[in-house]
Every structure is written in structure tokens, then in C-alpha cells.
mmCIF file with all atom_site columns, C-alpha atoms in Angstrom:
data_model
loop_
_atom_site.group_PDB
_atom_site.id
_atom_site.type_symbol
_atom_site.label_atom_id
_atom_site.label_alt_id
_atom_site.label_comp_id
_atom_site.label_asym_id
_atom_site.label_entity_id
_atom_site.label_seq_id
_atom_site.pdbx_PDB_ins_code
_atom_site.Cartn_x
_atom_site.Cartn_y
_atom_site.Cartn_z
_atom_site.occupancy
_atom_site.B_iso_or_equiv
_atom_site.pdbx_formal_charge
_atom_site.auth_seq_id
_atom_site.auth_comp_id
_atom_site.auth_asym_id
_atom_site.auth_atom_id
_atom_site.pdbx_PDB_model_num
ATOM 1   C CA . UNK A 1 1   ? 144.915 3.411   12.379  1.00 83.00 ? 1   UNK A CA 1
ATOM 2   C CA . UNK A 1 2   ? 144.563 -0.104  9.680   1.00 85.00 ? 2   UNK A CA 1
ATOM 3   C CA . UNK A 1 3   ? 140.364 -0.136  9.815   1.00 89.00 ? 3   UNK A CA 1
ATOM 4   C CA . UNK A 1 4   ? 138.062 -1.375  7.316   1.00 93.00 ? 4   UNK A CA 1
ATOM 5   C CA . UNK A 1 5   ? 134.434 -0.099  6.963   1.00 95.00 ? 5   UNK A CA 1
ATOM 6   C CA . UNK A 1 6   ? 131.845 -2.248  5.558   1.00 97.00 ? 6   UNK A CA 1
ATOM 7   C CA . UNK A 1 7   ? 128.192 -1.440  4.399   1.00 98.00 ? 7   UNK A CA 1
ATOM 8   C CA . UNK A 1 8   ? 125.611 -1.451  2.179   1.00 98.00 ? 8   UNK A CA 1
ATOM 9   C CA . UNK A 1 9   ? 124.234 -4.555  3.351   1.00 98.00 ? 9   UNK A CA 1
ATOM 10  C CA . UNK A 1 10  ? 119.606 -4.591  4.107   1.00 97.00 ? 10  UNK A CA 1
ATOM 11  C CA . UNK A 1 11  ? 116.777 -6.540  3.484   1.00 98.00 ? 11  UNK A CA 1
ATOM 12  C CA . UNK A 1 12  ? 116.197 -7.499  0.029   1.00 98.00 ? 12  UNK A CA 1
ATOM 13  C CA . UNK A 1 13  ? 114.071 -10.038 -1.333  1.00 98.00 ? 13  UNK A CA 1
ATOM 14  C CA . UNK A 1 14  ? 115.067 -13.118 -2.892  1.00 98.00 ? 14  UNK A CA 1
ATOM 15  C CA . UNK A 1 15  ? 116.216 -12.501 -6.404  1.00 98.00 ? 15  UNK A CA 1
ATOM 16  C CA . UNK A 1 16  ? 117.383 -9.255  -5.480  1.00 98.00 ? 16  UNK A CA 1
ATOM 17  C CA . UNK A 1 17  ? 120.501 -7.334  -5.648  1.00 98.00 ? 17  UNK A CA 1
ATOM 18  C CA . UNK A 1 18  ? 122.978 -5.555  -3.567  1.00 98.00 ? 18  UNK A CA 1
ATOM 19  C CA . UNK A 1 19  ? 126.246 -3.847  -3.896  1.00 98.00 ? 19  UNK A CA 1
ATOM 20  C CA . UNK A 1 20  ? 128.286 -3.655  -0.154  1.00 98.00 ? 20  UNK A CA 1
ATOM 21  C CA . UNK A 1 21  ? 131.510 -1.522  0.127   1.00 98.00 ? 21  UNK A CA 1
ATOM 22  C CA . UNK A 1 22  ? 135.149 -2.033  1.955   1.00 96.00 ? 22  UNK A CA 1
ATOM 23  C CA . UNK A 1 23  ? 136.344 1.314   3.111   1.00 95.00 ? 23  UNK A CA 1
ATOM 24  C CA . UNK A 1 24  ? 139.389 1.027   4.299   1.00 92.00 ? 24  UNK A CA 1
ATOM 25  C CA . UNK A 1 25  ? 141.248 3.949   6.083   1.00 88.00 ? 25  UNK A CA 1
ATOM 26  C CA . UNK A 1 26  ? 144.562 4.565   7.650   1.00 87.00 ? 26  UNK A CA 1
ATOM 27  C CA . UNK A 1 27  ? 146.329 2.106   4.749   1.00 86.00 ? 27  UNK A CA 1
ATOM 28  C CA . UNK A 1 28  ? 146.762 1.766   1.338   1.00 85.00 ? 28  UNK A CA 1
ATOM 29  C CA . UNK A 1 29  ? 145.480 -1.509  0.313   1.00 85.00 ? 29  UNK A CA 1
ATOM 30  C CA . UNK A 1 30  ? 146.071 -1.444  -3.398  1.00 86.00 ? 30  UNK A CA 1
ATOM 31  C CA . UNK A 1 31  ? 149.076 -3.803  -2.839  1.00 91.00 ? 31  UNK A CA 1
ATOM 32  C CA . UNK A 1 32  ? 146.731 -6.225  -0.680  1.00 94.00 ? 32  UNK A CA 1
ATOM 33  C CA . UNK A 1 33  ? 144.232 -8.948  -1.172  1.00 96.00 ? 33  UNK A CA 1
ATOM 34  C CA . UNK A 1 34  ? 140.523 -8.364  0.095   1.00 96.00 ? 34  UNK A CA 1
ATOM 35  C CA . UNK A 1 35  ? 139.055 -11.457 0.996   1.00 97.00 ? 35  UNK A CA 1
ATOM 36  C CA . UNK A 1 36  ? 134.700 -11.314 1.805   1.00 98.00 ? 36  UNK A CA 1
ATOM 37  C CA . UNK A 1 37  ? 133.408 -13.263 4.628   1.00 98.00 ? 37  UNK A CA 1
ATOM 38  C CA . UNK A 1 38  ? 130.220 -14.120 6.207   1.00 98.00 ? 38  UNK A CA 1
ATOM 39  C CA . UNK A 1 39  ? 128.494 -15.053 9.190   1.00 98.00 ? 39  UNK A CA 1
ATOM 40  C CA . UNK A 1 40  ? 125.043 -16.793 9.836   1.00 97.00 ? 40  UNK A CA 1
ATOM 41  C CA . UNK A 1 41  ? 123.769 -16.695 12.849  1.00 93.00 ? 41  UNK A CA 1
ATOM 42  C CA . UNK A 1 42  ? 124.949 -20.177 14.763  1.00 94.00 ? 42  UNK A CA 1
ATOM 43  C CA . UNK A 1 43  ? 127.137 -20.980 12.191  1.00 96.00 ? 43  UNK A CA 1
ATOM 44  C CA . UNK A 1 44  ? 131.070 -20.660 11.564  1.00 97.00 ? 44  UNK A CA 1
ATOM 45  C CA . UNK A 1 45  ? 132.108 -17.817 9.566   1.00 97.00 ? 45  UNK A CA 1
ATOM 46  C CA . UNK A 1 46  ? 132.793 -18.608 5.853   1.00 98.00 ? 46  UNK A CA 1
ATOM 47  C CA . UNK A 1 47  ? 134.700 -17.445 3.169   1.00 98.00 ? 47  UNK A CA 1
ATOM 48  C CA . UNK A 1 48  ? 133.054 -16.194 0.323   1.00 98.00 ? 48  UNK A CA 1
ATOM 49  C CA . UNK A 1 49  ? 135.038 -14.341 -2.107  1.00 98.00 ? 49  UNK A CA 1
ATOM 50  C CA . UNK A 1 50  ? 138.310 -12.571 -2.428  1.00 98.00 ? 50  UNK A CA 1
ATOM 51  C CA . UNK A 1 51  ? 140.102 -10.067 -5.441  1.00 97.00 ? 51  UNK A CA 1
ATOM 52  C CA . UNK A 1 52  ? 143.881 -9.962  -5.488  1.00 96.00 ? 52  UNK A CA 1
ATOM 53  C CA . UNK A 1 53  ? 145.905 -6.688  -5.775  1.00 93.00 ? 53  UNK A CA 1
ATOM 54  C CA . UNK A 1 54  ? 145.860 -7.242  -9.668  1.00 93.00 ? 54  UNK A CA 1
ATOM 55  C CA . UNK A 1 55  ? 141.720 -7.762  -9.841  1.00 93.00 ? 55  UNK A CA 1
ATOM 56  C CA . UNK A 1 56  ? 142.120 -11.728 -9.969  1.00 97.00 ? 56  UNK A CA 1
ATOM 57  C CA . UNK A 1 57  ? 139.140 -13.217 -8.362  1.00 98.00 ? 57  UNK A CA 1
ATOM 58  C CA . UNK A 1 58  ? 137.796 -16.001 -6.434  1.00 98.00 ? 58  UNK A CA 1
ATOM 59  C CA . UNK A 1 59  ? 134.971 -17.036 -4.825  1.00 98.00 ? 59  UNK A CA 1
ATOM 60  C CA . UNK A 1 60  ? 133.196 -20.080 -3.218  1.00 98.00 ? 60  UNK A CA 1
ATOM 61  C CA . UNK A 1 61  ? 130.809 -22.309 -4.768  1.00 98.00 ? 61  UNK A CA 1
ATOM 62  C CA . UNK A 1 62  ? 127.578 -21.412 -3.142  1.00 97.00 ? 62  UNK A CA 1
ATOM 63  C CA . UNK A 1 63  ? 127.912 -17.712 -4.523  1.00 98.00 ? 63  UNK A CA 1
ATOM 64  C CA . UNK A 1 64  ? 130.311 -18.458 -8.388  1.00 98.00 ? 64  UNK A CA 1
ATOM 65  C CA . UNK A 1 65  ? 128.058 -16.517 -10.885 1.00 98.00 ? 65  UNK A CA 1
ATOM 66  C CA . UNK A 1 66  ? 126.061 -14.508 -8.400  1.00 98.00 ? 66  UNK A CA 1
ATOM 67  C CA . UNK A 1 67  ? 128.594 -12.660 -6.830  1.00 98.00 ? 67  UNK A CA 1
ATOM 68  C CA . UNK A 1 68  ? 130.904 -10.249 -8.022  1.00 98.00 ? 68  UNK A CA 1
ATOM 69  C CA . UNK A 1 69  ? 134.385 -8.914  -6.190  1.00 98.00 ? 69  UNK A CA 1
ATOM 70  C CA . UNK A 1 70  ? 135.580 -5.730  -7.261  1.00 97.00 ? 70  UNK A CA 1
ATOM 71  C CA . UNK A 1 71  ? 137.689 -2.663  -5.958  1.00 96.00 ? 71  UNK A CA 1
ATOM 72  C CA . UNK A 1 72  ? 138.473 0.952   -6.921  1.00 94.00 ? 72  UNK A CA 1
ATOM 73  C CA . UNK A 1 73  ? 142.355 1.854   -5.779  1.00 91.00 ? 73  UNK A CA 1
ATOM 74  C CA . UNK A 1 74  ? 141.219 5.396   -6.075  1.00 92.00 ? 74  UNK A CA 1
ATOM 75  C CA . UNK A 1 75  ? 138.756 5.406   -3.766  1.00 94.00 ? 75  UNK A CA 1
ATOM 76  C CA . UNK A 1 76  ? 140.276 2.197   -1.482  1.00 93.00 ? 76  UNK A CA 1
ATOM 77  C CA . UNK A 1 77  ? 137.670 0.622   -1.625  1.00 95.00 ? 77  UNK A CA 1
ATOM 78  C CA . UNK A 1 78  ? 136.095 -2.454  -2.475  1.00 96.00 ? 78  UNK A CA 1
ATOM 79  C CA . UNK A 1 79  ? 132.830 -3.910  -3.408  1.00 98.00 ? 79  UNK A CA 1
ATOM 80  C CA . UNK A 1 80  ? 130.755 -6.785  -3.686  1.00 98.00 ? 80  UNK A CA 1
ATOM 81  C CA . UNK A 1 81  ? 128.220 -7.366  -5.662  1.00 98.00 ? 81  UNK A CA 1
ATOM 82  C CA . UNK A 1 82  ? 125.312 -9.585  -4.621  1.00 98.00 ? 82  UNK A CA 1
ATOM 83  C CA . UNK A 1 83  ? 123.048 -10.629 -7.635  1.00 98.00 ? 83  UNK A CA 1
ATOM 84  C CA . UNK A 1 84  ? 119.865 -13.321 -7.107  1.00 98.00 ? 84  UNK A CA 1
ATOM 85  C CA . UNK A 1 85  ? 120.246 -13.026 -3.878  1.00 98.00 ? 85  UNK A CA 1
ATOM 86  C CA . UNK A 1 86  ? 118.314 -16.439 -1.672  1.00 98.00 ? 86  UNK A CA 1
ATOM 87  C CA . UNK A 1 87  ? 117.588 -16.693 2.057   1.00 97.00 ? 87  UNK A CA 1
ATOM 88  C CA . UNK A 1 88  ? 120.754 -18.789 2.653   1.00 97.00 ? 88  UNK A CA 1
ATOM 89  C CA . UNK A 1 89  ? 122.812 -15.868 1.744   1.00 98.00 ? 89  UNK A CA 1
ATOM 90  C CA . UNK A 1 90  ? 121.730 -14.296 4.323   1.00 98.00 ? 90  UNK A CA 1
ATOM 91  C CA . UNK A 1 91  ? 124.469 -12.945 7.132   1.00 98.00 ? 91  UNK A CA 1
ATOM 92  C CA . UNK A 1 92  ? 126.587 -10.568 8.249   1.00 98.00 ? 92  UNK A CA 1
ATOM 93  C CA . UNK A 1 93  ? 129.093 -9.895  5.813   1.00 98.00 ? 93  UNK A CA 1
ATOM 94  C CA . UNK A 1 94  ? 132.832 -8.880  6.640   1.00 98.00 ? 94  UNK A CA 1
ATOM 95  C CA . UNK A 1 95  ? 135.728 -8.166  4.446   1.00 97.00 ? 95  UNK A CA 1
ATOM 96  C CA . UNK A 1 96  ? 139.219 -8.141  5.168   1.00 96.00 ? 96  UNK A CA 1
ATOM 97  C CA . UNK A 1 97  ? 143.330 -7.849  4.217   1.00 95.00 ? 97  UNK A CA 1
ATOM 98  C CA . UNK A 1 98  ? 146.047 -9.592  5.619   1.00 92.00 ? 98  UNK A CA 1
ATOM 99  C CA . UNK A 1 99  ? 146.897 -6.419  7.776   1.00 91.00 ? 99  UNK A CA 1
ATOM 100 C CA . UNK A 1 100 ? 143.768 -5.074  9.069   1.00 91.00 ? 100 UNK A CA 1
ATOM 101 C CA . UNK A 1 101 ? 141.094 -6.911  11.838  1.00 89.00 ? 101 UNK A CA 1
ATOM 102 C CA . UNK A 1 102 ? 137.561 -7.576  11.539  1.00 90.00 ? 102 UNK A CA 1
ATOM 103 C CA . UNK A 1 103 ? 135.377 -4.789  11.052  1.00 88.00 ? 103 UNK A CA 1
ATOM 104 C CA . UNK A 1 104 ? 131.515 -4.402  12.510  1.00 94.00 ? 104 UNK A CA 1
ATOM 105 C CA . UNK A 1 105 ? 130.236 -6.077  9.352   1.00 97.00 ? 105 UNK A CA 1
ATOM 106 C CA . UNK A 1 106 ? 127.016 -5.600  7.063   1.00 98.00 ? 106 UNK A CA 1
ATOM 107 C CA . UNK A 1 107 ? 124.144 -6.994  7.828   1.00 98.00 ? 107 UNK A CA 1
ATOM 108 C CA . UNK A 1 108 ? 122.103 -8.785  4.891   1.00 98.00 ? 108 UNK A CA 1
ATOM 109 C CA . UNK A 1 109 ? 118.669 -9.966  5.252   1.00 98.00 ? 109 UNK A CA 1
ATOM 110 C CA . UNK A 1 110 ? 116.943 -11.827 2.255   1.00 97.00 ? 110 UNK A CA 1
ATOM 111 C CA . UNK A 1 111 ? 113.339 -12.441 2.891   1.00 94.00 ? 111 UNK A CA 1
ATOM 112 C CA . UNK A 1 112 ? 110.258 -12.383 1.198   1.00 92.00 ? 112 UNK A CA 1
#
């Protein structure tokens, strides 16, 4: 069974860090894309950042320089790393492939 796992995600303050992880099980997503998402409550999920199977990365505006999108093929998994973190980042964060759904998410809280 395709299924991703995210977590990692808590309440940090703002300025703070986090690191969440992409388990993904039942697939070998070395040859895939993993694209991050996230979701604020009453507003329209949004892409935030994505690696390519060869480590090429992307990533919106509101998080270029803060975030970093990373994976380990040994461990299929990938990560993102959340660095001076505000209160807008604040969501449930998803990631995803082309050939697996959307997982449960981790939730990410930044409040003083």
C-alpha cells in the first residue's frame, strides 16, 4: 500500500526551528518528486516547497531562505526544514508524490 507519513510538526515560537519528515512506505520514491503543502485553517491549501528525484529544489516565496527541502533515498524519506519560523507559517503541513494521496498531515503551531 503507496502511503506517506508525515510528522515532526508542534508548537514552536516565532524564530524557531523545526525539521518534519515524509515517510513513505509501500513505494520507492527515489525516482519521484516530493512536493510540501500546507493548510491554514479557512484557507486553500498551498504549495510550499518541492525536491526533485535528483535533489533540485523549489519553493514558494513566503518560505525562499527559511525553508529547506531535503530527502534521504536510504531511509525514503524526506524532510523539511523550517528555520525563523512566524505565526503565518502556521498549518498543517502535508507532503506528497505524484503516486501516493494525502496523508494525515503535521500540525505546526508558531506562537509566542
Amino acid at each position: 500500500q503507496v502511503q506517506l507519513v508525515e510528522s515532526g510538526g508542534g508548537l514552536v515560537q516565532p524564530g524557531g526551528s523545526l525539521r518534519l519528515s515524509c515517510a513513505a512506505s509501500g513505494f520507492n520514491f527515489s525516482g519521484y518528486a516530493i512536493n510540501w503543502y500546507r493548510q491554514a485553517p479557512e484557507k486553500q491549501r498551498e504549495w510550499v516547497a518541492a525536491i526533485g528525484s535528483g535533489g533540485r529544489t523549489n519553493y514558494a516565496e513566503s518560505v525562499k531562505g527559511r525553508f529547506t527541502a531535503s530527502r534521504d533515498t536510504a531511509k525514503n524519506t524526506g524532510y523539511l526544514e523550517m528555520n525563523s519560523l512566524k505565526p503565518e507559517d502556521a498549518a498543517v503541513y502535508y507532503c506528497k508524490t505524484p503516486i501516493s494521496g494525502w496523508g494525515q498531515g503535521t500540525q505546526v503551531s508558531v506562537s509566542s
